[in-house]
Amino acid sequence: MFRVLLGIVVGILLVPIAGLAWLRFGHIPVAVADPPFPKEGLITHVPLEARIDREMVKNPPIQANETAFVAGAHIYSDQCAVCHGYYGKPSAFGRNMFPDATPLWEKHENSQVVGVSDDPPGETYWKVANGIRLSGMPSFKQALTDNEMWQVSILLANADKPLPPDALYLLRGNPPLPSTTNSAPATPPAPVAPAAQGAPLPPL
């Protein structure tokens, strides 16, 4: 009986010691090019989705209209495009992150969904506001106002729908025009206007 109990105690002690040794000698996958950790997707996504479902705002406090779309496009161009890319211009390094930064202006394979347009605006807002640990996605609570975070979230929720020309102009990576602001849309010069008012994004 004593030997059985001793074996159990030794076994219990060996598990954390082996785990610490594994961490100490660098065998855990930590580089971007390393294969995923066993069940990594399950371990990270289940608690993340549960947390978002619990805290997500179900009814956005702003309307999905031209003012919100153009303001959101300004914010996206300034804060998001470097990792998530522009329309027709993928990020130079977003695909080399782990997990890769979602291309927010590309259609899903065999789908009409663009970026995160199939997610509720409240889910995108939660991710923008809180960030996601160990993913490269920062929290923007200190960089953007609550209204700005909602504007970019509303924009991304409508990425698969017709957008105003002023928003499309910015989302193609063009520099803001001198007369544009985050609160009032402006009309780009005729040679660079990407589409007529209310026209959908061209096919990818």
Coordinates of C-alpha atoms in Angstrom, one line a residue:
M1 CA 0.0 0.0 0.0
F2 CA 2.8 2.3 0.9
R3 CA 4.4 1.7 -2.5
V4 CA 1.2 2.5 -4.3
L5 CA 0.8 5.8 -2.4
L6 CA 4.4 6.7 -3.1
G7 CA 4.0 6.0 -6.8
I8 CA 0.9 8.2 -6.9
V9 CA 2.8 11.1 -5.1
V10 CA 5.8 10.7 -7.4
G11 CA 3.6 10.7 -10.5
I12 CA 1.8 13.8 -9.3
L13 CA 5.1 15.6 -8.7
L14 CA 6.6 14.5 -12.0
V15 CA 3.9 16.0 -14.2
P16 CA 4.5 19.7 -13.3
I17 CA 8.3 19.1 -13.2
A18 CA 8.2 17.7 -16.7
G19 CA 6.0 20.6 -17.8
L20 CA 8.4 23.1 -16.3
A21 CA 11.4 21.4 -18.0
W22 CA 9.5 21.5 -21.3
L23 CA 9.0 25.2 -20.9
R24 CA 12.6 25.8 -19.6
F25 CA 14.3 24.2 -22.5
G26 CA 12.3 26.0 -25.2
H27 CA 10.4 23.1 -26.7
I28 CA 7.0 24.8 -26.6
P29 CA 6.1 26.4 -30.0
V30 CA 6.6 30.2 -29.7
A31 CA 7.8 31.3 -33.1
V32 CA 5.4 32.3 -35.8
A33 CA 6.6 29.5 -38.1
D34 CA 6.2 26.8 -35.4
P35 CA 3.3 24.4 -35.8
P36 CA 0.3 25.2 -33.6
F37 CA 0.2 24.0 -30.0
P38 CA -1.9 20.9 -29.6
K39 CA -5.6 22.0 -29.4
E40 CA -4.4 25.6 -29.5
G41 CA -7.4 26.8 -31.4
L42 CA -9.8 25.1 -29.0
I43 CA -8.0 26.4 -25.9
T44 CA -8.0 30.0 -27.1
H45 CA -11.3 30.3 -29.0
V46 CA -13.7 28.7 -26.6
P47 CA -13.0 31.1 -23.7
L48 CA -12.7 34.1 -26.0
E49 CA -16.1 33.4 -27.6
A50 CA -17.6 32.8 -24.2
R51 CA -16.2 36.1 -22.9
I52 CA -17.4 38.1 -25.9
D53 CA -20.9 36.5 -25.8
R54 CA -21.2 37.5 -22.1
E55 CA -20.0 41.1 -22.5
M56 CA -20.9 42.1 -26.1
V57 CA -23.2 45.0 -26.6
K58 CA -26.2 43.7 -28.6
N59 CA -27.5 47.1 -29.9
P60 CA -24.9 49.5 -31.3
P61 CA -25.4 53.1 -30.1
I62 CA -24.8 54.6 -33.6
Q63 CA -26.5 54.2 -36.9
A64 CA -25.0 52.5 -40.0
N65 CA -25.0 55.6 -42.3
E66 CA -22.7 57.5 -44.6
T67 CA -21.3 59.7 -41.8
A68 CA -20.4 56.6 -39.7
F69 CA -18.9 54.8 -42.7
V70 CA -16.7 57.7 -43.8
A71 CA -15.5 58.4 -40.2
G72 CA -14.9 54.7 -39.8
A73 CA -12.8 54.6 -43.0
H74 CA -10.6 57.4 -41.6
I75 CA -10.0 55.5 -38.4
Y76 CA -9.4 52.2 -40.3
S77 CA -6.9 53.9 -42.6
D78 CA -5.0 55.4 -39.6
Q79 CA -5.2 52.5 -37.1
C80 CA -6.1 49.2 -38.8
A81 CA -4.9 49.0 -42.4
V82 CA -1.2 48.4 -41.5
C83 CA -2.1 44.9 -40.2
H84 CA -5.4 44.1 -41.9
G85 CA -4.8 45.7 -45.3
Y86 CA -6.8 48.0 -47.7
Y87 CA -9.3 47.0 -50.3
G88 CA -7.3 45.4 -53.0
K89 CA -4.0 46.0 -51.1
P90 CA -3.2 43.2 -48.6
S91 CA -1.0 44.0 -45.6
A92 CA 2.7 43.5 -46.3
F93 CA 3.1 41.5 -43.0
G94 CA -0.4 40.7 -41.7
R95 CA -0.3 37.2 -43.1
N96 CA 3.1 36.6 -41.4
M97 CA 1.6 37.1 -37.9
F98 CA 0.4 34.2 -35.7
P99 CA -2.5 34.0 -35.9
D100 CA -2.5 35.9 -39.2
A101 CA -4.3 39.3 -39.1
T102 CA -7.6 38.8 -40.9
P103 CA -7.7 40.6 -44.3
L104 CA -10.8 42.7 -43.6
W105 CA -11.5 43.7 -47.2
E106 CA -11.2 40.3 -48.9
K107 CA -14.0 37.8 -49.5
H108 CA -13.9 34.5 -47.7
E109 CA -13.2 31.5 -50.0
N110 CA -16.4 30.3 -51.7
S111 CA -18.4 32.9 -49.8
Q112 CA -19.8 36.5 -50.2
V113 CA -18.6 37.3 -46.6
V114 CA -16.0 40.1 -46.6
G115 CA -13.7 40.2 -43.6
V116 CA -15.7 40.1 -40.4
S117 CA -19.0 41.3 -42.0
D118 CA -20.6 38.1 -40.7
D119 CA -19.8 39.1 -37.1
P120 CA -22.2 41.3 -35.1
P121 CA -20.9 44.9 -34.7
G122 CA -20.8 44.3 -31.0
E123 CA -18.3 41.5 -31.4
T124 CA -16.0 43.5 -33.5
Y125 CA -16.3 46.4 -31.1
W126 CA -15.3 44.2 -28.2
K127 CA -12.2 43.1 -30.0
V128 CA -11.3 46.6 -31.0
A129 CA -11.8 47.9 -27.4
N130 CA -10.2 45.0 -25.5
G131 CA -7.7 43.5 -27.9
I132 CA -6.8 39.8 -27.9
R133 CA -3.9 38.6 -25.8
L134 CA -1.0 36.9 -27.6
S135 CA -2.5 37.6 -31.0
G136 CA -1.0 41.0 -32.0
M137 CA -4.4 42.6 -31.7
P138 CA -4.0 45.6 -29.4
S139 CA -6.7 47.3 -27.2
F140 CA -7.7 50.7 -28.6
K141 CA -9.5 51.9 -25.5
Q142 CA -6.7 54.4 -24.9
A143 CA -6.2 55.4 -28.5
L144 CA -9.8 55.9 -29.7
T145 CA -13.0 57.3 -28.3
D146 CA -15.9 55.0 -27.7
N147 CA -17.7 56.6 -30.7
E148 CA -14.7 56.0 -32.9
M149 CA -14.5 52.4 -32.0
W150 CA -18.2 52.0 -32.9
Q151 CA -17.7 53.8 -36.2
V152 CA -15.0 51.4 -37.4
S153 CA -16.9 48.4 -36.1
I154 CA -20.1 49.5 -38.0
L155 CA -18.0 50.0 -41.1
L156 CA -16.5 46.5 -40.9
A157 CA -19.9 44.9 -40.2
N158 CA -21.0 46.4 -43.6
A159 CA -17.9 45.5 -45.6
D160 CA -20.0 43.3 -47.9
K161 CA -22.5 46.1 -48.6
P162 CA -22.5 49.2 -50.8
L163 CA -20.4 51.9 -49.3
P164 CA -20.2 55.7 -50.1
P165 CA -17.5 56.9 -52.5
D166 CA -15.7 58.9 -49.8
A167 CA -15.3 55.8 -47.7
L168 CA -14.1 53.6 -50.7
Y169 CA -11.6 56.3 -51.6
L170 CA -9.9 56.0 -48.2
L171 CA -10.3 52.2 -48.0
R172 CA -8.3 51.9 -51.2
G173 CA -5.3 53.4 -49.4
N174 CA -5.6 56.9 -50.8
P175 CA -4.4 59.7 -48.5
P176 CA -7.2 61.8 -46.9
L177 CA -8.1 64.9 -48.9
P178 CA -7.3 68.2 -47.1
S179 CA -11.0 69.0 -46.8
T180 CA -12.0 65.7 -45.3
T181 CA -12.6 65.2 -41.6
N182 CA -13.7 62.2 -39.5
S183 CA -17.1 63.7 -39.0
A184 CA -18.0 65.1 -42.5
P185 CA -17.6 63.3 -45.8
A186 CA -16.0 65.1 -48.7
T187 CA -16.1 64.3 -52.4
P188 CA -12.8 63.1 -53.9
P189 CA -11.8 64.6 -57.3
A190 CA -13.4 62.9 -60.3
P191 CA -10.3 61.1 -61.6
V192 CA -10.0 59.1 -58.3
A193 CA -13.6 58.5 -57.4
P194 CA -13.8 54.7 -57.1
A195 CA -17.5 54.2 -57.5
A196 CA -20.9 55.9 -57.8
Q197 CA -22.8 56.7 -54.6
G198 CA -24.3 53.5 -53.2
A199 CA -22.4 51.2 -55.6
P200 CA -21.1 47.9 -54.1
L201 CA -17.5 47.0 -53.9
P202 CA -16.2 45.7 -57.3
P203 CA -15.6 41.9 -57.5
L204 CA -12.5 40.7 -55.8

